[in-house]
PDB file of C-alpha atoms and ligand atoms in Angstrom:
ATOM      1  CA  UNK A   1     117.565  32.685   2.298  1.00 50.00           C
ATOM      2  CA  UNK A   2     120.988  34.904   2.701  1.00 63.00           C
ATOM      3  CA  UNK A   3     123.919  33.458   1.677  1.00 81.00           C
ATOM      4  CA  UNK A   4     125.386  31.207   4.676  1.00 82.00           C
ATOM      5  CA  UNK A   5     129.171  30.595   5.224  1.00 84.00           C
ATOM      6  CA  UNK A   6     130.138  28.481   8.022  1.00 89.00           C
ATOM      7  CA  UNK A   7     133.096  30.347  10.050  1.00 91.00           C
ATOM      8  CA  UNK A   8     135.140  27.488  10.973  1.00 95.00           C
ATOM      9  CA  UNK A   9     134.459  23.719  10.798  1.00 96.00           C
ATOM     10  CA  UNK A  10     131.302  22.109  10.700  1.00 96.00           C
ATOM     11  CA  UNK A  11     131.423  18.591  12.840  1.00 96.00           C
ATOM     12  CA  UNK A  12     127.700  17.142  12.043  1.00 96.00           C
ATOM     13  CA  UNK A  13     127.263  14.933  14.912  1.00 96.00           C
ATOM     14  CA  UNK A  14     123.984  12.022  14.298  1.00 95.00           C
ATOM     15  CA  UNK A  15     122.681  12.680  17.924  1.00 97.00           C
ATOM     16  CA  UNK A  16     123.219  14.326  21.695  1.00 97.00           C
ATOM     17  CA  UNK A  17     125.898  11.716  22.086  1.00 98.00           C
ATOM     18  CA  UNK A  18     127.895  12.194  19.280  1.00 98.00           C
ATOM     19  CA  UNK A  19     128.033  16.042  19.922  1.00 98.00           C
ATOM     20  CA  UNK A  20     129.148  15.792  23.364  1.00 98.00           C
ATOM     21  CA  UNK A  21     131.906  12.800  22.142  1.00 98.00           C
ATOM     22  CA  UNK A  22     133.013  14.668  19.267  1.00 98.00           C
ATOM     23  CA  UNK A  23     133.263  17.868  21.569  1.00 98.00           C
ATOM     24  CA  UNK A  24     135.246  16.154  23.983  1.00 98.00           C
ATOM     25  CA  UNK A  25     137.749  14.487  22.126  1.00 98.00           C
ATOM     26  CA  UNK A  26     138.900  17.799  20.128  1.00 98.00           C
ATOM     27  CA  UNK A  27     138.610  19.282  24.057  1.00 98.00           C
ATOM     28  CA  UNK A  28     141.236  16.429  24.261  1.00 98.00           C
ATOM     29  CA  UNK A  29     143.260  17.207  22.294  1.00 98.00           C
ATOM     30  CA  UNK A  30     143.406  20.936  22.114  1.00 97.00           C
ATOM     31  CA  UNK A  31     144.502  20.813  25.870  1.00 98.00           C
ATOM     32  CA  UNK A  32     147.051  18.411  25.085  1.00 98.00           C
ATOM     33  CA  UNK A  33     148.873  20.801  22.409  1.00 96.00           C
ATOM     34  CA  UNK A  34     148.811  23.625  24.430  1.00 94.00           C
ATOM     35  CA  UNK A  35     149.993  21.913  27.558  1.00 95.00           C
ATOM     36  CA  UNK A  36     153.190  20.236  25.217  1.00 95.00           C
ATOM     37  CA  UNK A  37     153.789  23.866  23.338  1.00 92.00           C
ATOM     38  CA  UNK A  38     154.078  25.722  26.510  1.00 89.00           C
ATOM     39  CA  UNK A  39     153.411  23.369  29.942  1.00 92.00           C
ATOM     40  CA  UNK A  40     150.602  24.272  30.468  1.00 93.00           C
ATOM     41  CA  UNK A  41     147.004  24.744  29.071  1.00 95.00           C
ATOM     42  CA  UNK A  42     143.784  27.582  30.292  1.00 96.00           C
ATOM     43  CA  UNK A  43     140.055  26.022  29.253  1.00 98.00           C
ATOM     44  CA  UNK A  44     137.023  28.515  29.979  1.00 98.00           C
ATOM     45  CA  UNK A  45     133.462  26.592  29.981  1.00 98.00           C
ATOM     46  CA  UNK A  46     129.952  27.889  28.988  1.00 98.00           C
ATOM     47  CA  UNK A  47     127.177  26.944  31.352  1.00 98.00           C
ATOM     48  CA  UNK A  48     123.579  25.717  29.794  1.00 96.00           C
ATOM     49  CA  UNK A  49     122.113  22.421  29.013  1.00 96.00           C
ATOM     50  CA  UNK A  50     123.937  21.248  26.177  1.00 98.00           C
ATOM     51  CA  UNK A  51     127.627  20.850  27.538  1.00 98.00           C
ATOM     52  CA  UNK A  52     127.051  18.392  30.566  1.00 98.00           C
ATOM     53  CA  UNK A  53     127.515  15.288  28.519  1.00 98.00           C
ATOM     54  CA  UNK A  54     130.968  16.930  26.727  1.00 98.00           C
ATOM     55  CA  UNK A  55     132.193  17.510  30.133  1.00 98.00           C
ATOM     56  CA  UNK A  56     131.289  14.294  31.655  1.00 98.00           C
ATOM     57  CA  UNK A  57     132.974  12.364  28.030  1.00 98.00           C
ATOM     58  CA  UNK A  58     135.886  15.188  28.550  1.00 98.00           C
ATOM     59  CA  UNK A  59     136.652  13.462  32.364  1.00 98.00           C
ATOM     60  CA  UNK A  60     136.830  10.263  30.753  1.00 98.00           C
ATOM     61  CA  UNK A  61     139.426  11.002  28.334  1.00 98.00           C
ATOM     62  CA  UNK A  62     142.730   9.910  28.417  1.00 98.00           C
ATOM     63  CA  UNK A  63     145.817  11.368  28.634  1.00 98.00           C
ATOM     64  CA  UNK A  64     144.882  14.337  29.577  1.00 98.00           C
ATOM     65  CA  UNK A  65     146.991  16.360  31.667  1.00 98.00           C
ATOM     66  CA  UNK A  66     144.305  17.971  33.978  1.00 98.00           C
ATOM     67  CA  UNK A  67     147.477  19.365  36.645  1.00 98.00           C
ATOM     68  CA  UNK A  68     148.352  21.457  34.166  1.00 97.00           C
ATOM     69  CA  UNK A  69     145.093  22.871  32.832  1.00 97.00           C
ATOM     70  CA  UNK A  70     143.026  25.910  34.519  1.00 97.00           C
ATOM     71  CA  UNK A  71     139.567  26.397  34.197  1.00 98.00           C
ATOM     72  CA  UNK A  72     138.031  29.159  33.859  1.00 98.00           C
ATOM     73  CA  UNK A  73     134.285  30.710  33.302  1.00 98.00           C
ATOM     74  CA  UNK A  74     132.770  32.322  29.868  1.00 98.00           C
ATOM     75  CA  UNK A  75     129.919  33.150  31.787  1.00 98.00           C
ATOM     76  CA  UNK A  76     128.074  32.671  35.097  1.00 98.00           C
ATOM     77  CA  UNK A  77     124.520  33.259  36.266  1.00 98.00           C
ATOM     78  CA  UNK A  78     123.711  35.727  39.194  1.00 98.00           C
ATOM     79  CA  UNK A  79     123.644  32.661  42.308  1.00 98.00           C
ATOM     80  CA  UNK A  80     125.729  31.033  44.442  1.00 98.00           C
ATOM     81  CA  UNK A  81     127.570  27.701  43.674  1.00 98.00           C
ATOM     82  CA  UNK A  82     125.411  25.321  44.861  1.00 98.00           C
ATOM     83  CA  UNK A  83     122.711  26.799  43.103  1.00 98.00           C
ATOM     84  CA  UNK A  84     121.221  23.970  40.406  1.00 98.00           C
ATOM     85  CA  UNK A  85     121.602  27.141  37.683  1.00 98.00           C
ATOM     86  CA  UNK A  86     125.198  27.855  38.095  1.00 98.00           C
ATOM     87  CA  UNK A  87     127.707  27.056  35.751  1.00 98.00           C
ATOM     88  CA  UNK A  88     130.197  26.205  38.111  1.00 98.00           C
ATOM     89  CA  UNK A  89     128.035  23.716  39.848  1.00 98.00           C
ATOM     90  CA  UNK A  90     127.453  22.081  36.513  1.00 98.00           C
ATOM     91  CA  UNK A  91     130.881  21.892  35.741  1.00 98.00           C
ATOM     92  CA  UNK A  92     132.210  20.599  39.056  1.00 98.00           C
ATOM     93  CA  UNK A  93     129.448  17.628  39.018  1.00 98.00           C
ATOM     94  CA  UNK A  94     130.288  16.762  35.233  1.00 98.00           C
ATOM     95  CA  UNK A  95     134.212  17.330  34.987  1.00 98.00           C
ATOM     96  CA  UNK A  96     136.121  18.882  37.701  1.00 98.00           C
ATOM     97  CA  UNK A  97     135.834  16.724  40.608  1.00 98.00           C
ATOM     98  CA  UNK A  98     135.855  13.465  37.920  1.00 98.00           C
ATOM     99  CA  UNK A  99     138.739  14.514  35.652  1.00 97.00           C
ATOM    100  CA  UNK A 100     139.996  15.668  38.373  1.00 97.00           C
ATOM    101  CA  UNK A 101     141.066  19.364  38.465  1.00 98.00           C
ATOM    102  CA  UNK A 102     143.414  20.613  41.141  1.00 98.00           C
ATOM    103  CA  UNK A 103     141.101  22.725  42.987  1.00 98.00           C
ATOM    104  CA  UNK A 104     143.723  25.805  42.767  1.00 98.00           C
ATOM    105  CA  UNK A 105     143.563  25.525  39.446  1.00 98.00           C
ATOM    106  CA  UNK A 106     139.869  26.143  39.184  1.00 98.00           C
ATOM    107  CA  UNK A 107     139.205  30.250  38.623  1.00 98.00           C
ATOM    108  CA  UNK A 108     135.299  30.267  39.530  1.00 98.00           C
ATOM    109  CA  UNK A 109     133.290  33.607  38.934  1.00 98.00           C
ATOM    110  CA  UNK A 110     131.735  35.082  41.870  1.00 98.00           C
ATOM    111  CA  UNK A 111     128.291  35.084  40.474  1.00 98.00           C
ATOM    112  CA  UNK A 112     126.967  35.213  44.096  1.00 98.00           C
ATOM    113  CA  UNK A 113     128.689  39.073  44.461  1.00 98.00           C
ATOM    114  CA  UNK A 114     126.371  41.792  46.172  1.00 98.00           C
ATOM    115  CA  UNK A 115     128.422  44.191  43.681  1.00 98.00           C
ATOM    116  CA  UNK A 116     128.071  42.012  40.825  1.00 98.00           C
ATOM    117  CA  UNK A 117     129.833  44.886  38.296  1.00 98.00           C
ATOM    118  CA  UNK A 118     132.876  44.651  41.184  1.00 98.00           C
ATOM    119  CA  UNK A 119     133.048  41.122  41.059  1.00 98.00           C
ATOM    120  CA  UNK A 120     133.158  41.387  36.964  1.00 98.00           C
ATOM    121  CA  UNK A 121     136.039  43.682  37.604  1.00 98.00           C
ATOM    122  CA  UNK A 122     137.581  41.030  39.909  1.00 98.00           C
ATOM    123  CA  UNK A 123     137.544  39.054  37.152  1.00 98.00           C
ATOM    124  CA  UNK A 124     139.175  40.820  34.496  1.00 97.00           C
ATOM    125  CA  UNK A 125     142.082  40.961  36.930  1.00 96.00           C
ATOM    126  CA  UNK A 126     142.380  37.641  37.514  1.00 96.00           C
ATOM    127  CA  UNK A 127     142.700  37.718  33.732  1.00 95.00           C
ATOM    128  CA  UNK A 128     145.098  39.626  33.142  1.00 92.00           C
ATOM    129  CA  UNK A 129     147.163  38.554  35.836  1.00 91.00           C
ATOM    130  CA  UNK A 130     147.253  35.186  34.846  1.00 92.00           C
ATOM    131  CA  UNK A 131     146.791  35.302  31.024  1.00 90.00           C
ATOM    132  CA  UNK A 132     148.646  38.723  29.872  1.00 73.00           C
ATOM    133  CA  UNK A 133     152.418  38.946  30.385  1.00 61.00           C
ATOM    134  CA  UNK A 134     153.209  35.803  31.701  1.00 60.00           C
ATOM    135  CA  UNK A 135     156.175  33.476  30.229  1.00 60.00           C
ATOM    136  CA  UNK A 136     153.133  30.913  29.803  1.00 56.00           C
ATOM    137  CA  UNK A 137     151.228  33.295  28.208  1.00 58.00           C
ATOM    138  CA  UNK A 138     152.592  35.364  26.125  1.00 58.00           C
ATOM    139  CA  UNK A 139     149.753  36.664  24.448  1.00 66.00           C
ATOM    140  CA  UNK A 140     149.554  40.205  24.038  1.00 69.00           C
ATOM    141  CA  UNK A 141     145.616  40.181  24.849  1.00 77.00           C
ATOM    142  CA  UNK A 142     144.300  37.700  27.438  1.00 82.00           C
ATOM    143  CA  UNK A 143     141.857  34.591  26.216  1.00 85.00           C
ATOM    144  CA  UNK A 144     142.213  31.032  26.741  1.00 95.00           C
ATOM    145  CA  UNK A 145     143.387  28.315  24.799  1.00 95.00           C
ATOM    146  CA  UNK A 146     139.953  26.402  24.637  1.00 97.00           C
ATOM    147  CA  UNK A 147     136.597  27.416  25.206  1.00 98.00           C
ATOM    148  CA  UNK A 148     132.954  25.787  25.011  1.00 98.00           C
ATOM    149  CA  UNK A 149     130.490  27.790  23.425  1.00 98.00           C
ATOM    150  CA  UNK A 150     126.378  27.521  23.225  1.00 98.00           C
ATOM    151  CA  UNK A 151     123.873  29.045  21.179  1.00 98.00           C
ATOM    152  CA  UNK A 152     121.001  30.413  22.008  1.00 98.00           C
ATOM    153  CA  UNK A 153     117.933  29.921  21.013  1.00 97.00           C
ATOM    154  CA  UNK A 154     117.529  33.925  21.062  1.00 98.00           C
ATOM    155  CA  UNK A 155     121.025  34.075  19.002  1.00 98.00           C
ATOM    156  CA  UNK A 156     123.119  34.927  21.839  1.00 98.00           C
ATOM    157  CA  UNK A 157     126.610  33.371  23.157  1.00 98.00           C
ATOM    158  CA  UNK A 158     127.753  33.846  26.548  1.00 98.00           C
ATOM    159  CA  UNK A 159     125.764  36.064  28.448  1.00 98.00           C
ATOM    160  CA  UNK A 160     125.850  38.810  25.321  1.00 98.00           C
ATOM    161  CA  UNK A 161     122.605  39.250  24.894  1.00 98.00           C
ATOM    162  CA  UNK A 162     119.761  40.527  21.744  1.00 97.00           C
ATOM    163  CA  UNK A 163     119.483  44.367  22.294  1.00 92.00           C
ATOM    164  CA  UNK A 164     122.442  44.681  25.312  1.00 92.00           C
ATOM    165  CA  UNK A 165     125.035  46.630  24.536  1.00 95.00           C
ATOM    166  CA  UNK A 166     127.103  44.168  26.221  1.00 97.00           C
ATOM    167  CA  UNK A 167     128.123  42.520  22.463  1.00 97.00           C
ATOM    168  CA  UNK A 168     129.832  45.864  21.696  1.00 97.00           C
ATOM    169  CA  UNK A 169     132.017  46.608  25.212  1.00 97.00           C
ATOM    170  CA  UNK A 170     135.524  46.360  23.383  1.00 94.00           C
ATOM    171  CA  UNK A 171     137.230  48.080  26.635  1.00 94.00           C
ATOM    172  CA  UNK A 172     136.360  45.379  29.312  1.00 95.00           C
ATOM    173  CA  UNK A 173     137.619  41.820  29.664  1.00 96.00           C
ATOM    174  CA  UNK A 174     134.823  40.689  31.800  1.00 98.00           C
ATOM    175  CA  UNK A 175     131.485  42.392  31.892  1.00 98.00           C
ATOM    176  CA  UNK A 176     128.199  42.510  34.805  1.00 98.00           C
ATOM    177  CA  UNK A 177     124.961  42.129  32.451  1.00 98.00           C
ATOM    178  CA  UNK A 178     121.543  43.237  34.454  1.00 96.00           C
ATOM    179  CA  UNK A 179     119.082  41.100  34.836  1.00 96.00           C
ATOM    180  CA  UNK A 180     115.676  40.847  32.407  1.00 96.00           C
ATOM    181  CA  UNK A 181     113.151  40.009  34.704  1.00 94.00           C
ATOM    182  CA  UNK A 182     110.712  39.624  32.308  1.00 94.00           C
ATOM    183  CA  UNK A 183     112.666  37.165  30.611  1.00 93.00           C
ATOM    184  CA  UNK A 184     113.168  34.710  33.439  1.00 93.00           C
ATOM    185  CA  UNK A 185     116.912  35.877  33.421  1.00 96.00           C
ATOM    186  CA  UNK A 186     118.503  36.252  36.159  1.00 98.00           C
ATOM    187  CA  UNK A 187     121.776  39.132  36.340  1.00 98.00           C
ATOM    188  CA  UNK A 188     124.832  37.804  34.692  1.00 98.00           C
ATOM    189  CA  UNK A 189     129.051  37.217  34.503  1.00 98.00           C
ATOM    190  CA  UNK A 190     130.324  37.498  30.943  1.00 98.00           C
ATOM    191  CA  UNK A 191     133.550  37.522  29.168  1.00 98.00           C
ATOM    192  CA  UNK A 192     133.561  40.088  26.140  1.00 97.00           C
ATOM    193  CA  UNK A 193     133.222  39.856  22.437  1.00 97.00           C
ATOM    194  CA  UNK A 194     137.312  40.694  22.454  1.00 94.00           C
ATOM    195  CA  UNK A 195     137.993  37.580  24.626  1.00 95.00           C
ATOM    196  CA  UNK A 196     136.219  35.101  22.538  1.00 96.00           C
ATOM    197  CA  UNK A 197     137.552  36.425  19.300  1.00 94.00           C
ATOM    198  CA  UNK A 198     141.022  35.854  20.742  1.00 93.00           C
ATOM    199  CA  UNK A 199     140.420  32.114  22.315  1.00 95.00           C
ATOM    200  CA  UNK A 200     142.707  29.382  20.609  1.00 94.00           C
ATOM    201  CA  UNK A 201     140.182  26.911  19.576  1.00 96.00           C
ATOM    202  CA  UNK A 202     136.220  27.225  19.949  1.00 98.00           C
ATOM    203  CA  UNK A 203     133.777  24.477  20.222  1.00 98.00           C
ATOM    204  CA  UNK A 204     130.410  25.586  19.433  1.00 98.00           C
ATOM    205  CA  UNK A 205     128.151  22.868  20.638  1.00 98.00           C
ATOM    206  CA  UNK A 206     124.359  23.092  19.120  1.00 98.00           C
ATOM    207  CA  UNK A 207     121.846  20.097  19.841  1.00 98.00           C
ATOM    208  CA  UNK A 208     117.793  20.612  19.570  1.00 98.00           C
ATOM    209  CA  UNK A 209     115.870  21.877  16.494  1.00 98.00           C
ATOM    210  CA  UNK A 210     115.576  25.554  18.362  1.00 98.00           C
ATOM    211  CA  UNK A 211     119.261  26.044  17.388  1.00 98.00           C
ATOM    212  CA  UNK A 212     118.264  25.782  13.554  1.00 97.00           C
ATOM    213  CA  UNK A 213     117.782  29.334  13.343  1.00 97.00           C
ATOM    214  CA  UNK A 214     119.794  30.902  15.544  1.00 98.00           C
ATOM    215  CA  UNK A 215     122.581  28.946  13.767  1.00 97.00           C
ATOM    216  CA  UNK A 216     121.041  29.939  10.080  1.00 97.00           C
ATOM    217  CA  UNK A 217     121.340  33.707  11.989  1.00 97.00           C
ATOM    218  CA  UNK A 218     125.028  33.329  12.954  1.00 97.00           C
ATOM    219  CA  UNK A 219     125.705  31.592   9.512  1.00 96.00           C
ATOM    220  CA  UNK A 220     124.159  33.798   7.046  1.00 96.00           C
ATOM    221  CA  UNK A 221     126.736  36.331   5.441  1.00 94.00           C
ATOM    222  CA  UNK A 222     124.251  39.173   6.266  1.00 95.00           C
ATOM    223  CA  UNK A 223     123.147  40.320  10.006  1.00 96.00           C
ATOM    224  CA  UNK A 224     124.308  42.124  13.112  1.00 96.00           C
ATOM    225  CA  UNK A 225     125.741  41.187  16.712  1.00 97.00           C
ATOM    226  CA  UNK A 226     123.237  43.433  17.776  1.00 96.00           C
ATOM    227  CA  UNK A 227     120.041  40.980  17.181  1.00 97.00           C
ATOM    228  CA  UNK A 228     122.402  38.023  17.233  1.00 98.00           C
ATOM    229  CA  UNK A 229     125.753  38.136  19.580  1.00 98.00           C
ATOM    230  CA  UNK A 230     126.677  34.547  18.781  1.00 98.00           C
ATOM    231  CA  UNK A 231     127.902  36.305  15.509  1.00 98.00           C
ATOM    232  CA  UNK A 232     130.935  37.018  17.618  1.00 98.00           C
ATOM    233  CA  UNK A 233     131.935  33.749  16.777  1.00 98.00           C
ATOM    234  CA  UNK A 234     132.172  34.496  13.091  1.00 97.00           C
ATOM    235  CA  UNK A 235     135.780  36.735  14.554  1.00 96.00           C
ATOM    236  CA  UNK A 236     137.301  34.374  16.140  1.00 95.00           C
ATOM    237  CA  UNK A 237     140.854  34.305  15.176  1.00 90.00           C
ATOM    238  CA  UNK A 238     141.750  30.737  16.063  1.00 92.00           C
ATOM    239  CA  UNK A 239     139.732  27.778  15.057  1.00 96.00           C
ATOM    240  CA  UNK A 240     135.626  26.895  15.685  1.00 98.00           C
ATOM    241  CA  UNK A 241     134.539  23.596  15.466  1.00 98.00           C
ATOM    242  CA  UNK A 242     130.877  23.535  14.945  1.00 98.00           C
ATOM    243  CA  UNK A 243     129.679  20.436  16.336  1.00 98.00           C
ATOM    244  CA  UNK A 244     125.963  20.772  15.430  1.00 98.00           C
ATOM    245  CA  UNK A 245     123.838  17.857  15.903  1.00 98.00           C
ATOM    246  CA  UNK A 246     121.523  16.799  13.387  1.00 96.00           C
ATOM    247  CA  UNK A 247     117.762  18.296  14.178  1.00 96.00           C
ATOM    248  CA  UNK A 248     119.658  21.867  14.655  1.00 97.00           C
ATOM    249  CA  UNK A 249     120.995  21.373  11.124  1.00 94.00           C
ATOM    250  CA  UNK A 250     123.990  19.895  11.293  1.00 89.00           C
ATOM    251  CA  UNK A 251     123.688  17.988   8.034  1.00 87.00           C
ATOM    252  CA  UNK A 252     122.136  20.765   6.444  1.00 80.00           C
ATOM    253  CA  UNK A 253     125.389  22.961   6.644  1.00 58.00           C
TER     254      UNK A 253
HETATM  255  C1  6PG B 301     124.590  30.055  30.022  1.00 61.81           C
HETATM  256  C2  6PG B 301     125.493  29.723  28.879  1.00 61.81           C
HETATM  257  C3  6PG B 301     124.834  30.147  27.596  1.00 61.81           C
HETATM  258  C4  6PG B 301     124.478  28.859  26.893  1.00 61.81           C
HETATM  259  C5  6PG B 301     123.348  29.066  25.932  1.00 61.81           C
HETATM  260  C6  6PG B 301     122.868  27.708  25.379  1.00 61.81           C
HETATM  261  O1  6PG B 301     125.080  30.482  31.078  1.00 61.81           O
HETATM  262  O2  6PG B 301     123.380  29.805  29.867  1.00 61.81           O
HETATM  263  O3  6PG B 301     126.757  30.059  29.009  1.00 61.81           O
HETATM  264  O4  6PG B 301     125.569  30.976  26.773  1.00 61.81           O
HETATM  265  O5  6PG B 301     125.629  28.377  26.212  1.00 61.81           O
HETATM  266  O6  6PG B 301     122.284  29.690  26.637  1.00 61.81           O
HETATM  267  O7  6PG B 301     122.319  27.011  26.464  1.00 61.81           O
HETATM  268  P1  6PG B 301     121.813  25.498  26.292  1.00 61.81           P
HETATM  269  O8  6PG B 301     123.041  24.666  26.110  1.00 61.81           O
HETATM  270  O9  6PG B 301     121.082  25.213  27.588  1.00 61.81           O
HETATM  271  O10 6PG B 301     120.920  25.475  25.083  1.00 61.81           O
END
């Protein structure tokens, strides 16, 4: 087996439970620094399976200053909101009405758009508008000062996908990915590879025994963002937390 390095920190968690508590505290407490170093603190969320219990812990946990926190998307799936496979919907049942979230402070992608590549552009405004240039932001590229991220189980992160050249768009914030019929994938919303390399803090949440590879993949010094985009997380500039439960090889590090 290549050489692996782990690009960040690893947080073995025993089971399910442990990831999504470990996850959610350092959620926590992430949003907390932000919101004391400048007022005010932007958290993007990842859709899928794994994050539901992180964001129902994250609701329960104190002190948080939810006013002052906006949410955005990493990614969102081609249907409307109340659609049981959008991210939003999962996010408003598990933390966003609970925590709770101002509703004006909730920046939802429009994954139900006719002109899905117009909504993605949409998007990237929004971005910019409310991430670039600011006095609260003065970042000189737009990301977000948290963000969850999966894996998976093909090696991707987001909605960058194996063999899309979505993982190598460097010019675009926000990015309309076509759908793969064949793979029971519906047309998706995506951030770029450039936005998650900038983000803060990134919590890579892995549960299941199908993460094992993708994860050995991501880890391994060798490979390519082309057969595995989650490798974008090996750039990230700020910190990853790896919270990897056990059976996906979280103690195997
Ligand atoms: C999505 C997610 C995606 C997810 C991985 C892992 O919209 O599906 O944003 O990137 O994080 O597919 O999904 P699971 O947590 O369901 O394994």
């Amino acid at each position: 087996m290549s050489t692996s390095v782990i690009p960040g920190q690893l947080v073995a968690a025993l089971d399910e439970t442990q990831v999504a508590q470990e996850a959610a505290t350092r959620i926590a407490k992430a949003i907390r620094e932000a919101v004391a170093q400048r007022g005010i603190a932007t958290l993007a969320l990842s859709g899928g399976n794994t994050p539901r219990p992180a964001y129902e812990r994250l609701s329960r946990e104190p002190n948080v200053p939810w006013n002052k926190v906006s949410v955005f998307w990493i990614d969102e799936r081609a249907v409307p909101p109340t659609s049981p496979r959008s991210n939003y919907k999962l996010a408003k049942e598990s933390l966003l009405d609970a925590a709770p979230v101002p509703p004006e402070n909730v920046y939802r992608m429009i994954g139900e758009a006719v002109d899905l590549d117009q909504a993605a552009r949409e998007y990237e405004v929004l971005l910019r508008k409310l991430l670039v240039g600011t006095t609260v932001f003065p970042r000189e590229f737009p990301s977000f000062d948290v963000a969850v991220m999966g894996i998976g189980d093909d090696g991707h992160t987001a909605s960058l996908f194996p063999g899309e050249a979505s993982v190598d768009v460097r010019d675009r914030l926000v990015l309309s990915v076509p759908e793969a019929a064949e793979k029971g994938r519906e047309a998706r919303l995506s951030v770029t590879a450039p936005v998650i390399e900038n983000v803060e803090t990134v919590l890579v949440l892995a549960v299941g025994a199908k993460k094992k590879e993708p994860l050995q993949r991501i880890w391994s010094v060798a490979g390519s963002t082309k057969d595995t985009p989650a490798r974008v997380l090996r750039d990230v500039r700020g910190t990853v937390y790896w919270i990897v439960e056990k059976a996906a090889g979280g103690f195997d590090g």
